[in-house]
Structure formats: C-alpha cells, structure tokens
C-alpha cells in the first residue's frame, strides 16, 4: 500500500519632522519553515483483485524557501513556494496568530487552488485552512495567499505631555477620548545605563485629583497614569502608549543602542513601565540617528523591544499585541540614514512629524506644515509633506502604517512683509516657547487668516503689526484629511493635546469627523503583575 501525504505549511506568527529641525517635545511575522514531504511504502506488496491496478509513485517536488512577512492591521500577501504534484493532495496553510480585534482570516484562492476563501476563529489561537491542489497542477512561485488582521478604521493619534498639567493646565480628563484611538504619553527619560524611567514621578504617579482618595490601602498609582487607565476603561478603543525620548532626551539613545546590554535593559525596563502603568505599547522618539551605524542600532533596539513585549504578552496577555510606534522625520536630511526596511519589521505605526518646516532658525518666514511645495515661492516651502510620504512609501512601507502629523500650534515671524519674506524676531508666543503660539490662541486679534492653495497651507497675517503665524486651521485640516485618505495613509497624529480648541473648531475633532470610522480595536485592561494594586485590580469602583 502506498500513502503519500504532502504537508506544505506556512507558520505565520503575528507578533505582530519635523522638517529641518527637531521639535521640542508589527505586527511582526516570520515563517521559518515551509514544507515537509513524507513517503511511506508498506510491504509486502498489496494484492489487487481483478481488474489489475497499477499504482505509480507520483513525483512531488517541494522547495523550502525562508519566508519573512510583515503583517500590519491590513491584509498582506504571503508568497507560497513552487509545489508541483501529479496526484491530488491537500496543502494546508497553518496560521498561528494573535488577532487584535477582527478574527476573520482571509485566504484568497490562487492558481491551482480551490476554496475555502476564509477561516474564522472565535478567539486567539491557531486556525488551519485546507487549500486543495487540483491533480496535475502547479502552484508556481508568485502564487499567493492573503492573510492578516483587517484594520477596521483610521487611527486618530494624540500626544499628551506630562508637563502639560502645569503651565497649560491641561489634565488627562480633558483628552477627547471618544475622538481618538491612541494617546502617546510623553516623555519617559532614559538613564545612562539604558533604563527607561519616569521623567516626572509627581505628574506620572503621585498627583492626587479630586476623585482620588488619600486612604487607599497598598501601593497605588495616581497622577496621569491612573487617569489614563480610567479613560481606557470608559473608552475601550483608546490605546495608551508610553512615548520615550523626544528632543530633550534623544542624545541618550545612541550610546545605549550601541550595546546588546543597553538595548536589553532599555527593552525590559520599557516593558516594566508598560505593565506597571497599564499601557498598550511604546512610542520611540529618537531625533535622529546621525549615521548608518546608529540607524542599524535603532533596528536592533526595536527588535529587542518587540521581543520583550511579545514575551510579556505570551505570559500575561495571551493573544494581545502590544504596539510599537516611532516618531519619524519629514525632512530628508533627518531620515536619510534610516533603515526603513529593517525598522518596519518591528514598527506598527510611523508617526510622521509633518511640521516645523519653518521657524526661528530660518532666514525667511515660511509654512511650517505645508503638504506641497510652492514653486513660485520656494523660500516659503523648503520642505513638504508629500515628498516625505512618497519617500517613505518608495522604501517599501505600507501607507497604512504612516500617520500624518498635524501641529496644534503655530510658528510666528515678526516684522515681515509676507510669506517667504525676511523677518526680524519671532515674538513671545503663548506656549512658553518663544515664537510658538497654541492653536487655541489663534488667529491673534487683528490678523487675517490666509491660505496658500498651491502649498495647501494656512497662516495668518496682521498687516499693521507685520506679524505672520503659520499654523493649521479647520480648513487646512479638512484638506489634510482628504490628502491622507487619497494616499491611503493610516490616519493622523497631533502634537500636542493642550493646544487644541474645543467644539467645532477642534482640529482633532475635525479629523475624527472627516476620517469617519476610527480604529476600534480594543485596549488591554488586565495587568496581573503590575506593582500598583489599583491597576492590578483593574480600578474597581471607578
């Protein structure tokens, strides 16, 4: 008797600028093996009754390529190896995955394949799809199956700073939680040995709000950390990421990323804060790797973080995918060294800092967040968002991973005759930083709002004081929403929460409305080994 089972399996594990200057402020999958062939012949020979039957050993050729696939919240194409068969066999595509929200896995029939076209799993685990190869057919290289977690909406991402609770008096309870999908809580500091640490323990963990008791038993988290957890409980689509670095702390990245010990300490300590504070991932804001060596070390740092987050999830949050995002430059000089392909294996969101294209460092006034260049006024548009988006996509990034940055502030130029003209001074501003005005304070009294239709950029100008301020308003935000949808981008990201208005003039709200259905993949509320009793218990009674 002759039995020839052929198993070809692909193990798919889901583990998934600023312009010229810095701002003040994966799913990962690998398929390591593919295919095994077993031929078993039993003796003595089988006796066949009339009529005689001759059984020939069919030729089966299976190649075993190494396949690496990056999976985001949108379908990806998994390339199958060449498989030639001369008898009917069953090829099984086995997927081990951690669904974020959607649990329907889609397998598209390719050449020589029959149905099924989809497999649905009710929970995290392993699902198998039988793909039947027709007799005498060839599954050629280039045939494909499609697998992945389908994104169910756009991301509307908002940076929230721990220092904003002071001068700006912007508290976490003021976040427009129903209109956003992710909060990037900024910034964690980095110790000299690579340990990720709180930059302000009072703001993060100690500040008592009016609803906080002074009589709780045990070690409890208060401050912004507690309030963010409570927002997550009430808004299950809201994911909170710990943003590490920023301009102030960015010089600390290079030395710790240069050694395996530093990278490991960074990753493990970042995970410790994530699980202690009840967060959903990390955002890394390194501004910026200055050469190819630092860029390569950035990839290794991301790899260490991805592994540490996945290891924690496997033990304490099975089936949950912790997010990794990076703040990424929009100025070519600042992203020219980036290893996009290497980084993208571990990055879920690229938060494109599409602002600060012009400011106090320039010799002329200019647009700080324009979409396109204006050839007739080149000094006003030294950088542009469209070039960065096209460059990122040309490097192989999925457009769905790119979040388009919008500023919630404006940059001013004094004593100027208009956009792209010389100026003298930048003024005091309203944010505590010279020349920087919060969007909610704009336009200033006496100023007229103008729009550069070529560059797709708004600004205000006061002809009497000769003050020009470049910033986004509702009109330009609507245009940007249309642009990112047309480009197939994943959503928007704003710097930073305290600058926005309330009501119909909110830019965050404008994007939420314009984008339509927002990503509703659920956050995580279970942190069984948090050091804080109230987070470990899930904030009972709140």
Short mmCIF file of C-alpha atoms in Angstrom, two decimals:
data_model
loop_
_atom_site.label_atom_id
_atom_site.label_comp_id
_atom_site.label_asym_id
_atom_site.label_seq_id
_atom_site.Cartn_x
_atom_site.Cartn_y
_atom_site.Cartn_z
CA UNK A 1 0.00 0.00 0.00
CA UNK A 2 1.34 3.42 -0.95
CA UNK A 3 0.50 6.56 1.04
CA UNK A 4 1.88 9.95 0.10
CA UNK A 5 0.73 12.70 2.42
CA UNK A 6 2.08 16.10 1.44
CA UNK A 7 2.10 18.87 4.03
CA UNK A 8 3.18 22.32 2.94
CA UNK A 9 2.66 24.67 5.84
CA UNK A 10 3.46 28.24 6.39
CA UNK A 11 3.68 29.16 10.06
CA UNK A 12 2.68 32.79 10.30
CA UNK A 13 3.16 34.18 13.81
CA UNK A 14 1.55 37.60 14.34
CA UNK A 15 3.75 39.40 16.83
CA UNK A 16 2.66 41.37 15.18
CA UNK A 17 9.69 66.16 11.05
CA UNK A 18 9.94 67.56 11.81
CA UNK A 19 11.34 69.07 8.65
CA UNK A 20 14.67 70.65 9.14
CA UNK A 21 14.86 70.64 12.92
CA UNK A 22 13.66 68.74 15.89
CA UNK A 23 10.52 69.54 17.76
CA UNK A 24 10.62 70.43 21.50
CA UNK A 25 8.98 67.94 22.56
CA UNK A 26 4.18 44.78 13.68
CA UNK A 27 2.81 43.09 13.60
CA UNK A 28 5.95 41.13 13.05
CA UNK A 29 5.68 37.84 11.32
CA UNK A 30 8.13 35.24 10.25
CA UNK A 31 7.55 31.94 8.59
CA UNK A 32 10.70 29.95 9.37
CA UNK A 33 9.80 26.77 7.55
CA UNK A 34 7.62 25.77 4.71
CA UNK A 35 7.10 22.15 3.80
CA UNK A 36 7.88 18.61 4.60
CA UNK A 37 7.34 15.58 2.39
CA UNK A 38 6.75 12.10 3.75
CA UNK A 39 6.57 8.98 1.59
CA UNK A 40 5.72 5.67 3.25
CA UNK A 41 5.70 2.36 1.39
CA UNK A 42 4.46 -0.73 3.18
CA UNK A 43 5.48 -4.27 2.22
CA UNK A 44 4.69 -6.92 1.32
CA UNK A 45 3.11 -5.73 -1.96
CA UNK A 46 -0.59 -5.26 -1.95
CA UNK A 47 -2.61 -7.95 -3.70
CA UNK A 48 -5.09 -6.38 -6.06
CA UNK A 49 -8.19 -8.20 -7.21
CA UNK A 50 -9.45 -8.01 -10.74
CA UNK A 51 -9.20 -5.87 -12.69
CA UNK A 52 -5.45 -5.32 -12.04
CA UNK A 53 -4.48 -1.85 -10.84
CA UNK A 54 -1.02 -0.38 -11.27
CA UNK A 55 -0.04 2.35 -8.82
CA UNK A 56 2.86 4.56 -9.75
CA UNK A 57 4.77 6.70 -7.34
CA UNK A 58 3.89 10.31 -8.20
CA UNK A 59 6.59 12.93 -8.49
CA UNK A 60 6.34 15.53 -5.77
CA UNK A 61 8.69 18.49 -5.67
CA UNK A 62 8.57 20.95 -2.80
CA UNK A 63 11.00 23.79 -2.29
CA UNK A 64 11.61 25.16 1.19
CA UNK A 65 12.33 28.87 0.98
CA UNK A 66 12.71 31.10 4.00
CA UNK A 67 9.79 33.50 4.00
CA UNK A 68 9.57 36.67 6.08
CA UNK A 69 6.34 38.62 6.10
CA UNK A 70 5.43 41.86 7.83
CA UNK A 71 1.83 41.95 8.99
CA UNK A 72 0.03 45.15 9.95
CA UNK A 73 -3.67 45.72 10.53
CA UNK A 74 -4.33 45.23 6.88
CA UNK A 75 -4.03 42.15 4.67
CA UNK A 76 -0.60 41.13 3.43
CA UNK A 77 0.34 38.71 0.69
CA UNK A 78 2.17 35.54 1.69
CA UNK A 79 4.08 34.03 -1.23
CA UNK A 80 3.90 30.26 -1.49
CA UNK A 81 6.84 28.17 -2.71
CA UNK A 82 6.73 26.25 -6.00
CA UNK A 83 4.85 22.99 -5.46
CA UNK A 84 4.36 20.50 -8.33
CA UNK A 85 2.11 17.48 -7.86
CA UNK A 86 0.79 14.76 -10.14
CA UNK A 87 -1.84 13.39 -7.81
CA UNK A 88 -4.47 15.06 -5.71
CA UNK A 89 -3.02 16.15 -2.39
CA UNK A 90 -4.02 18.61 0.28
CA UNK A 91 -1.79 21.57 1.08
CA UNK A 92 -2.56 23.07 4.45
CA UNK A 93 -1.73 26.65 5.28
CA UNK A 94 -1.49 26.84 9.07
CA UNK A 95 -1.61 30.24 10.74
CA UNK A 96 -0.73 30.87 14.37
CA UNK A 97 -1.76 34.40 15.15
CA UNK A 98 -2.87 36.83 17.80
CA UNK A 99 -5.93 38.68 16.49
CA UNK A 100 -6.29 42.25 17.69
CA UNK A 101 -9.98 42.59 17.01
CA UNK A 102 -11.00 41.12 13.69
CA UNK A 103 -10.79 37.32 13.77
CA UNK A 104 -11.64 36.55 10.19
CA UNK A 105 -8.63 35.30 8.26
CA UNK A 106 -8.93 35.60 4.52
CA UNK A 107 -7.25 33.11 2.20
CA UNK A 108 -7.65 34.02 -1.45
CA UNK A 109 -7.66 31.15 -3.94
CA UNK A 110 -4.67 31.37 -6.27
CA UNK A 111 -3.79 29.42 -9.45
CA UNK A 112 -4.45 25.73 -8.90
CA UNK A 113 -6.31 26.33 -5.66
CA UNK A 114 -9.87 25.75 -4.63
CA UNK A 115 -11.87 27.18 -1.76
CA UNK A 116 -12.12 27.92 1.15
CA UNK A 117 -11.62 31.65 0.92
CA UNK A 118 -11.86 32.41 4.62
CA UNK A 119 -11.40 30.90 8.05
CA UNK A 120 -12.94 32.43 11.15
CA UNK A 121 -11.60 31.85 14.67
CA UNK A 122 -13.68 32.95 17.66
CA UNK A 123 -10.61 33.73 19.78
CA UNK A 124 -6.83 33.82 19.75
CA UNK A 125 -5.26 30.56 18.69
CA UNK A 126 -4.35 28.51 15.68
CA UNK A 127 -6.55 28.10 12.62
CA UNK A 128 -5.95 25.93 9.57
CA UNK A 129 -7.22 26.41 6.06
CA UNK A 130 -7.19 23.43 3.69
CA UNK A 131 -6.18 24.57 0.21
CA UNK A 132 -6.80 21.77 -2.30
CA UNK A 133 -4.39 21.49 -5.23
CA UNK A 134 -6.03 20.08 -8.35
CA UNK A 135 -4.46 16.97 -9.90
CA UNK A 136 -1.55 17.65 -12.27
CA UNK A 137 -1.48 21.33 -11.39
CA UNK A 138 1.46 23.50 -10.45
CA UNK A 139 1.43 26.10 -7.69
CA UNK A 140 4.01 28.40 -9.20
CA UNK A 141 6.25 30.81 -7.41
CA UNK A 142 4.32 34.05 -7.23
CA UNK A 143 1.03 32.37 -6.37
CA UNK A 144 -0.24 33.85 -3.16
CA UNK A 145 -2.45 33.51 -0.16
CA UNK A 146 -3.67 36.58 1.71
CA UNK A 147 -3.65 36.65 5.48
CA UNK A 148 -3.82 39.34 8.12
CA UNK A 149 -5.90 41.26 10.61
CA UNK A 150 -8.03 43.75 8.72
CA UNK A 151 -7.93 47.29 10.08
CA UNK A 152 -11.39 48.46 10.98
CA UNK A 153 -10.79 52.19 10.79
CA UNK A 154 -8.40 55.12 10.73
CA UNK A 155 -6.17 56.00 13.66
CA UNK A 156 -6.50 59.42 15.27
CA UNK A 157 -3.45 59.75 17.49
CA UNK A 158 -2.72 62.45 20.06
CA UNK A 159 0.42 63.28 22.00
CA UNK A 160 -0.24 64.23 25.64
CA UNK A 161 2.64 65.63 27.71
CA UNK A 162 3.15 65.12 31.43
CA UNK A 163 4.35 68.74 31.80
CA UNK A 164 1.12 69.98 30.24
CA UNK A 165 -0.64 69.58 33.59
CA UNK A 166 1.35 72.55 34.89
CA UNK A 167 1.69 75.69 32.73
CA UNK A 168 -1.01 74.76 30.22
CA UNK A 169 -3.20 73.32 32.99
CA UNK A 170 -4.28 70.55 30.64
CA UNK A 171 -5.28 67.43 32.58
CA UNK A 172 -5.78 63.90 31.24
CA UNK A 173 -9.52 64.12 31.91
CA UNK A 174 -9.67 66.80 29.19
CA UNK A 175 -8.49 64.45 26.45
CA UNK A 176 -11.17 63.98 23.74
CA UNK A 177 -11.15 60.25 24.40
CA UNK A 178 -14.12 59.38 22.20
CA UNK A 179 -12.49 61.05 19.17
CA UNK A 180 -9.06 59.45 19.36
CA UNK A 181 -7.68 55.94 19.08
CA UNK A 182 -4.24 56.34 20.68
CA UNK A 183 -2.65 58.58 23.29
CA UNK A 184 1.14 58.94 23.22
CA UNK A 185 2.07 59.85 26.79
CA UNK A 186 5.23 61.95 26.66
CA UNK A 187 8.02 61.65 27.64
CA UNK A 188 9.81 58.95 29.57
CA UNK A 189 13.51 59.57 30.26
CA UNK A 190 16.45 57.21 29.76
CA UNK A 191 19.07 56.59 32.45
CA UNK A 192 22.74 56.33 31.49
CA UNK A 193 22.63 52.53 31.67
CA UNK A 194 19.65 52.37 29.29
CA UNK A 195 16.88 52.00 31.86
CA UNK A 196 13.65 53.74 30.84
CA UNK A 197 12.45 55.85 33.76
CA UNK A 198 9.76 58.35 34.66
CA UNK A 199 10.70 61.93 33.84
CA UNK A 200 8.32 63.32 36.47
CA UNK A 201 7.08 60.92 39.14
CA UNK A 202 4.72 63.51 40.60
CA UNK A 203 2.89 64.09 37.32
CA UNK A 204 3.02 60.44 36.35
CA UNK A 205 2.15 58.67 39.59
CA UNK A 206 1.67 60.92 42.62
CA UNK A 207 -0.61 63.85 41.85
CA UNK A 208 -3.97 63.38 43.53
CA UNK A 209 -7.02 64.57 41.64
CA UNK A 210 -10.26 65.47 43.40
CA UNK A 211 -11.66 61.96 42.93
CA UNK A 212 -8.55 60.27 44.39
CA UNK A 213 -8.60 59.03 47.96
CA UNK A 214 -5.77 59.57 50.42
CA UNK A 215 -6.81 56.47 52.35
CA UNK A 216 -6.32 53.69 49.80
CA UNK A 217 -4.52 50.61 51.04
CA UNK A 218 -1.36 49.35 49.38
CA UNK A 219 0.90 50.78 46.69
CA UNK A 220 -1.31 52.58 44.19
CA UNK A 221 -0.79 54.64 41.04
CA UNK A 222 -2.23 58.14 40.90
CA UNK A 223 -1.41 61.09 38.68
CA UNK A 224 -1.77 60.90 34.92
CA UNK A 225 -1.20 57.14 34.89
CA UNK A 226 -4.35 56.43 36.90
CA UNK A 227 -6.44 58.90 34.92
CA UNK A 228 -5.30 57.41 31.61
CA UNK A 229 -6.26 53.94 32.81
CA UNK A 230 -9.72 55.21 33.77
CA UNK A 231 -10.10 56.72 30.30
CA UNK A 232 -9.22 53.33 28.83
CA UNK A 233 -11.92 51.66 30.91
CA UNK A 234 -14.54 54.08 29.63
CA UNK A 235 -13.28 54.15 26.04
CA UNK A 236 -12.23 50.65 25.04
CA UNK A 237 -10.91 51.77 21.65
CA UNK A 238 -8.38 54.06 23.36
CA UNK A 239 -4.85 52.66 23.46
CA UNK A 240 -2.19 54.42 25.55
CA UNK A 241 1.48 54.24 24.56
CA UNK A 242 4.48 55.39 26.57
CA UNK A 243 6.50 57.81 24.45
CA UNK A 244 10.20 57.56 25.23
CA UNK A 245 12.78 60.18 24.35
CA UNK A 246 11.78 63.31 22.50
CA UNK A 247 14.16 66.10 21.56
CA UNK A 248 15.40 66.69 25.12
CA UNK A 249 16.40 63.08 25.78
CA UNK A 250 17.33 62.00 22.26
CA UNK A 251 21.09 62.25 22.81
CA UNK A 252 20.77 59.31 25.21
CA UNK A 253 19.66 56.84 22.55
CA UNK A 254 22.89 56.34 20.60
CA UNK A 255 25.12 55.04 23.44
CA UNK A 256 22.55 52.66 24.89
CA UNK A 257 21.50 51.34 21.46
CA UNK A 258 25.14 50.60 20.64
CA UNK A 259 25.42 47.62 23.01
CA UNK A 260 23.37 44.46 23.47
CA UNK A 261 23.27 45.05 27.23
CA UNK A 262 21.98 48.60 26.77
CA UNK A 263 19.31 47.53 24.31
CA UNK A 264 18.17 44.70 26.56
CA UNK A 265 17.97 46.97 29.59
CA UNK A 266 16.03 49.56 27.61
CA UNK A 267 13.56 46.97 26.33
CA UNK A 268 12.99 45.17 29.62
CA UNK A 269 12.56 48.41 31.59
CA UNK A 270 10.18 49.81 28.96
CA UNK A 271 8.04 46.68 29.31
CA UNK A 272 8.14 47.07 33.09
CA UNK A 273 6.64 50.55 32.82
CA UNK A 274 4.06 49.35 30.28
CA UNK A 275 2.84 46.56 32.56
CA UNK A 276 3.06 48.63 35.76
CA UNK A 277 1.26 51.64 34.30
CA UNK A 278 -1.34 49.67 32.33
CA UNK A 279 -0.28 50.86 28.86
CA UNK A 280 -0.70 49.29 25.42
CA UNK A 281 2.77 49.73 23.97
CA UNK A 282 5.60 52.19 23.42
CA UNK A 283 6.45 55.07 21.11
CA UNK A 284 10.15 55.73 20.47
CA UNK A 285 11.09 59.31 19.63
CA UNK A 286 14.78 59.32 18.66
CA UNK A 287 15.68 62.59 16.93
CA UNK A 288 17.71 61.41 14.99
CA UNK A 289 20.22 58.67 14.10
CA UNK A 290 23.15 60.50 12.53
CA UNK A 291 24.81 57.73 10.52
CA UNK A 292 24.28 54.20 9.25
CA UNK A 293 25.73 52.65 12.41
CA UNK A 294 23.23 54.41 14.64
CA UNK A 295 20.46 53.54 12.18
CA UNK A 296 21.42 49.86 12.35
CA UNK A 297 21.46 50.02 16.14
CA UNK A 298 17.99 51.57 16.06
CA UNK A 299 16.76 48.44 14.27
CA UNK A 300 18.36 46.25 16.94
CA UNK A 301 16.75 48.36 19.67
CA UNK A 302 13.34 47.93 18.08
CA UNK A 303 13.94 44.21 17.75
CA UNK A 304 14.76 43.95 21.45
CA UNK A 305 11.61 45.88 22.33
CA UNK A 306 9.45 43.72 20.07
CA UNK A 307 10.81 40.54 21.61
CA UNK A 308 10.37 41.82 25.17
CA UNK A 309 6.79 42.93 24.55
CA UNK A 310 5.91 39.64 22.86
CA UNK A 311 7.43 37.62 25.68
CA UNK A 312 5.42 39.56 28.22
CA UNK A 313 2.24 39.15 26.18
CA UNK A 314 2.76 35.40 25.84
CA UNK A 315 2.90 35.04 29.62
CA UNK A 316 0.46 37.65 30.88
CA UNK A 317 -1.73 38.77 27.96
CA UNK A 318 -2.08 35.85 25.52
CA UNK A 319 -3.42 36.99 22.19
CA UNK A 320 -2.75 40.68 22.78
CA UNK A 321 -0.44 42.67 20.52
CA UNK A 322 1.46 45.48 22.20
CA UNK A 323 2.11 48.36 19.82
CA UNK A 324 5.43 49.88 18.81
CA UNK A 325 5.38 53.25 17.09
CA UNK A 326 8.17 55.65 16.19
CA UNK A 327 8.22 59.40 15.74
CA UNK A 328 9.71 59.81 12.28
CA UNK A 329 11.24 62.78 10.50
CA UNK A 330 9.74 64.53 7.49
CA UNK A 331 12.95 66.29 6.49
CA UNK A 332 15.12 64.24 4.09
CA UNK A 333 18.33 65.17 5.91
CA UNK A 334 16.90 63.66 9.08
CA UNK A 335 15.68 60.38 7.60
CA UNK A 336 18.40 59.73 5.03
CA UNK A 337 20.18 57.20 7.26
CA UNK A 338 17.07 55.34 8.41
CA UNK A 339 16.89 51.62 7.67
CA UNK A 340 13.21 51.66 6.80
CA UNK A 341 13.03 48.00 5.82
CA UNK A 342 14.80 46.84 8.95
CA UNK A 343 12.74 49.02 11.26
CA UNK A 344 9.44 48.24 9.60
CA UNK A 345 9.61 44.60 10.70
CA UNK A 346 9.01 45.78 14.26
CA UNK A 347 7.09 49.05 13.85
CA UNK A 348 3.29 49.23 13.84
CA UNK A 349 2.93 52.98 13.28
CA UNK A 350 5.20 55.59 11.72
CA UNK A 351 4.21 58.93 13.25
CA UNK A 352 5.39 61.35 10.58
CA UNK A 353 6.32 64.67 12.18
CA UNK A 354 4.97 66.74 9.31
CA UNK A 355 5.54 70.10 10.96
CA UNK A 356 8.30 72.53 11.98
CA UNK A 357 9.27 73.03 8.35
CA UNK A 358 9.94 76.70 9.16
CA UNK A 359 10.75 78.64 12.31
CA UNK A 360 13.18 80.84 14.20
CA UNK A 361 16.18 79.05 12.69
CA UNK A 362 15.30 80.26 9.17
CA UNK A 363 16.21 83.49 7.40
CA UNK A 364 12.75 83.89 5.87
CA UNK A 365 9.20 83.30 7.04
CA UNK A 366 7.64 80.10 5.77
CA UNK A 367 4.96 77.46 6.02
CA UNK A 368 5.63 75.05 8.85
CA UNK A 369 3.27 72.24 7.81
CA UNK A 370 2.50 72.54 4.09
CA UNK A 371 1.52 69.48 2.05
CA UNK A 372 3.16 70.52 -1.22
CA UNK A 373 5.93 72.85 -2.38
CA UNK A 374 5.08 76.17 -3.98
CA UNK A 375 7.44 76.60 -6.95
CA UNK A 376 6.54 80.27 -7.24
CA UNK A 377 7.57 80.89 -3.62
CA UNK A 378 10.31 78.34 -2.84
CA UNK A 379 11.62 80.15 0.24
CA UNK A 380 8.22 79.61 1.87
CA UNK A 381 8.23 75.84 1.27
CA UNK A 382 11.71 74.48 1.84
CA UNK A 383 10.16 71.19 2.92
CA UNK A 384 6.85 69.49 2.21
CA UNK A 385 4.87 66.53 3.50
CA UNK A 386 4.15 64.96 0.12
CA UNK A 387 7.83 64.36 -0.58
CA UNK A 388 8.27 62.58 2.75
CA UNK A 389 5.19 60.42 2.20
CA UNK A 390 6.36 59.43 -1.28
CA UNK A 391 9.86 58.69 0.00
CA UNK A 392 8.55 56.50 2.83
CA UNK A 393 6.31 54.51 0.52
CA UNK A 394 9.14 54.13 -2.01
CA UNK A 395 11.18 52.47 0.75
CA UNK A 396 8.58 49.72 0.92
CA UNK A 397 6.48 50.92 3.85
CA UNK A 398 2.77 50.20 3.79
CA UNK A 399 0.95 53.51 3.52
CA UNK A 400 -1.47 52.24 6.18
CA UNK A 401 1.33 52.37 8.74
CA UNK A 402 2.01 56.07 8.16
CA UNK A 403 0.27 58.61 10.41
CA UNK A 404 0.31 62.16 9.05
CA UNK A 405 1.38 64.70 11.66
CA UNK A 406 -0.51 67.93 12.29
CA UNK A 407 0.60 70.70 14.68
CA UNK A 408 -1.71 72.11 17.32
CA UNK A 409 0.41 75.26 17.45
CA UNK A 410 1.72 77.95 15.14
CA UNK A 411 5.14 79.48 14.49
CA UNK A 412 5.40 83.24 14.25
CA UNK A 413 7.58 85.66 12.31
CA UNK A 414 7.81 89.35 13.23
CA UNK A 415 8.43 92.38 11.03
CA UNK A 416 7.85 90.56 7.76
CA UNK A 417 6.08 91.64 4.59
CA UNK A 418 4.60 88.22 3.95
CA UNK A 419 5.17 84.51 3.49
CA UNK A 420 8.62 83.63 2.20
CA UNK A 421 9.98 87.09 3.10
CA UNK A 422 12.69 88.20 5.50
CA UNK A 423 11.69 88.82 9.12
CA UNK A 424 13.11 90.10 12.39
CA UNK A 425 12.31 88.16 15.56
CA UNK A 426 9.61 85.64 16.40
CA UNK A 427 7.79 87.22 19.33
CA UNK A 428 6.90 85.79 22.71
CA UNK A 429 4.34 83.15 21.78
CA UNK A 430 1.72 81.71 24.13
CA UNK A 431 3.16 78.28 24.84
CA UNK A 432 6.13 79.20 26.98
CA UNK A 433 8.40 78.86 23.94
CA UNK A 434 9.38 81.97 22.01
CA UNK A 435 7.62 82.18 18.66
CA UNK A 436 5.24 79.29 19.36
CA UNK A 437 1.51 80.03 19.69
CA UNK A 438 -1.06 77.45 20.76
CA UNK A 439 -3.67 76.86 18.07
CA UNK A 440 -6.45 77.72 20.52
CA UNK A 441 -4.99 81.25 20.78
CA UNK A 442 -5.05 81.82 17.01
CA UNK A 443 -5.66 83.83 14.96
CA UNK A 444 -4.49 86.77 17.03
CA UNK A 445 -6.68 89.85 17.24
CA UNK A 446 -6.35 91.97 14.11
CA UNK A 447 -4.87 89.19 11.99
CA UNK A 448 -6.44 87.85 8.80
CA UNK A 449 -6.38 84.13 8.01
CA UNK A 450 -4.95 83.33 4.56
CA UNK A 451 -4.44 80.18 2.53
CA UNK A 452 -1.75 79.14 0.07
CA UNK A 453 -3.72 76.96 -2.32
CA UNK A 454 -0.61 75.65 -4.08
CA UNK A 455 1.19 74.57 -0.92
CA UNK A 456 -2.11 73.68 0.81
CA UNK A 457 -1.15 75.64 3.90
CA UNK A 458 -2.94 78.15 6.12
CA UNK A 459 -1.48 81.10 8.01
CA UNK A 460 -2.44 84.47 9.45
CA UNK A 461 -1.03 87.92 8.77
CA UNK A 462 -1.50 91.24 10.51
CA UNK A 463 -0.63 93.99 8.04
CA UNK A 464 -0.43 96.61 10.78
CA UNK A 465 1.97 94.75 13.08
CA UNK A 466 3.56 92.76 10.24
CA UNK A 467 3.30 89.55 12.24
CA UNK A 468 2.82 86.29 10.31
CA UNK A 469 1.95 82.99 12.00
CA UNK A 470 1.96 79.62 10.21
CA UNK A 471 -0.49 77.05 11.59
CA UNK A 472 -3.24 74.61 10.66
CA UNK A 473 -6.88 75.59 10.98
CA UNK A 474 -10.11 73.71 10.32
CA UNK A 475 -9.92 74.34 6.58
CA UNK A 476 -6.38 73.05 6.18
CA UNK A 477 -7.17 70.12 8.47
CA UNK A 478 -10.04 69.11 6.19
CA UNK A 479 -7.66 69.27 3.22
CA UNK A 480 -5.14 67.12 5.06
CA UNK A 481 -7.80 64.55 5.90
CA UNK A 482 -8.61 64.32 2.20
CA UNK A 483 -4.94 64.01 1.32
CA UNK A 484 -4.21 61.20 3.75
CA UNK A 485 -7.29 59.29 2.62
CA UNK A 486 -6.32 59.73 -1.02
CA UNK A 487 -2.80 58.47 -0.25
CA UNK A 488 -4.12 55.52 1.73
CA UNK A 489 -2.42 56.60 4.94
CA UNK A 490 -3.38 55.07 8.26
CA UNK A 491 -4.52 58.22 10.00
CA UNK A 492 -3.35 61.38 11.73
CA UNK A 493 -1.15 62.21 14.71
CA UNK A 494 -1.18 65.54 16.58
CA UNK A 495 1.41 67.39 18.65
CA UNK A 496 0.14 68.09 21.29
CA UNK A 497 -3.16 67.92 23.17
CA UNK A 498 -3.06 71.17 25.17
CA UNK A 499 -3.02 73.32 22.02
CA UNK A 500 -6.37 72.25 20.58
CA UNK A 501 -9.71 74.01 20.76
CA UNK A 502 -12.96 72.51 21.95
CA UNK A 503 -16.11 72.21 19.87
CA UNK A 504 -16.41 72.60 16.12
CA UNK A 505 -13.01 74.29 15.76
CA UNK A 506 -11.14 71.36 17.28
CA UNK A 507 -8.60 70.00 14.80
CA UNK A 508 -8.60 66.60 16.48
CA UNK A 509 -12.38 66.54 16.22
CA UNK A 510 -12.25 67.73 12.62
CA UNK A 511 -10.03 64.80 11.63
CA UNK A 512 -12.22 62.37 13.56
CA UNK A 513 -15.25 63.60 11.62
CA UNK A 514 -13.53 63.72 8.24
CA UNK A 515 -11.94 60.29 8.56
CA UNK A 516 -15.18 58.63 9.54
CA UNK A 517 -14.94 55.21 11.17
CA UNK A 518 -12.00 55.14 13.56
CA UNK A 519 -10.00 52.12 14.61
CA UNK A 520 -11.93 50.37 17.38
CA UNK A 521 -9.54 47.54 18.19
CA UNK A 522 -9.78 47.13 21.97
CA UNK A 523 -7.20 48.12 24.53
CA UNK A 524 -5.90 45.92 27.34
CA UNK A 525 -7.16 46.27 30.91
CA UNK A 526 -5.61 43.21 32.55
CA UNK A 527 -2.18 43.70 34.12
CA UNK A 528 -1.93 40.90 36.68
CA UNK A 529 1.65 41.66 37.71
CA UNK A 530 1.55 45.46 37.90
CA UNK A 531 3.29 46.70 41.02
CA UNK A 532 0.35 49.06 41.61
CA UNK A 533 -2.54 47.49 43.45
CA UNK A 534 -5.26 49.56 41.80
CA UNK A 535 -4.05 48.82 38.26
CA UNK A 536 -3.52 45.16 39.09
CA UNK A 537 -7.12 45.02 40.35
CA UNK A 538 -8.47 46.90 37.31
CA UNK A 539 -9.50 50.04 39.22
CA UNK A 540 -12.56 48.52 40.91
CA UNK A 541 -15.22 51.04 41.81
CA UNK A 542 -14.05 53.51 39.18
#
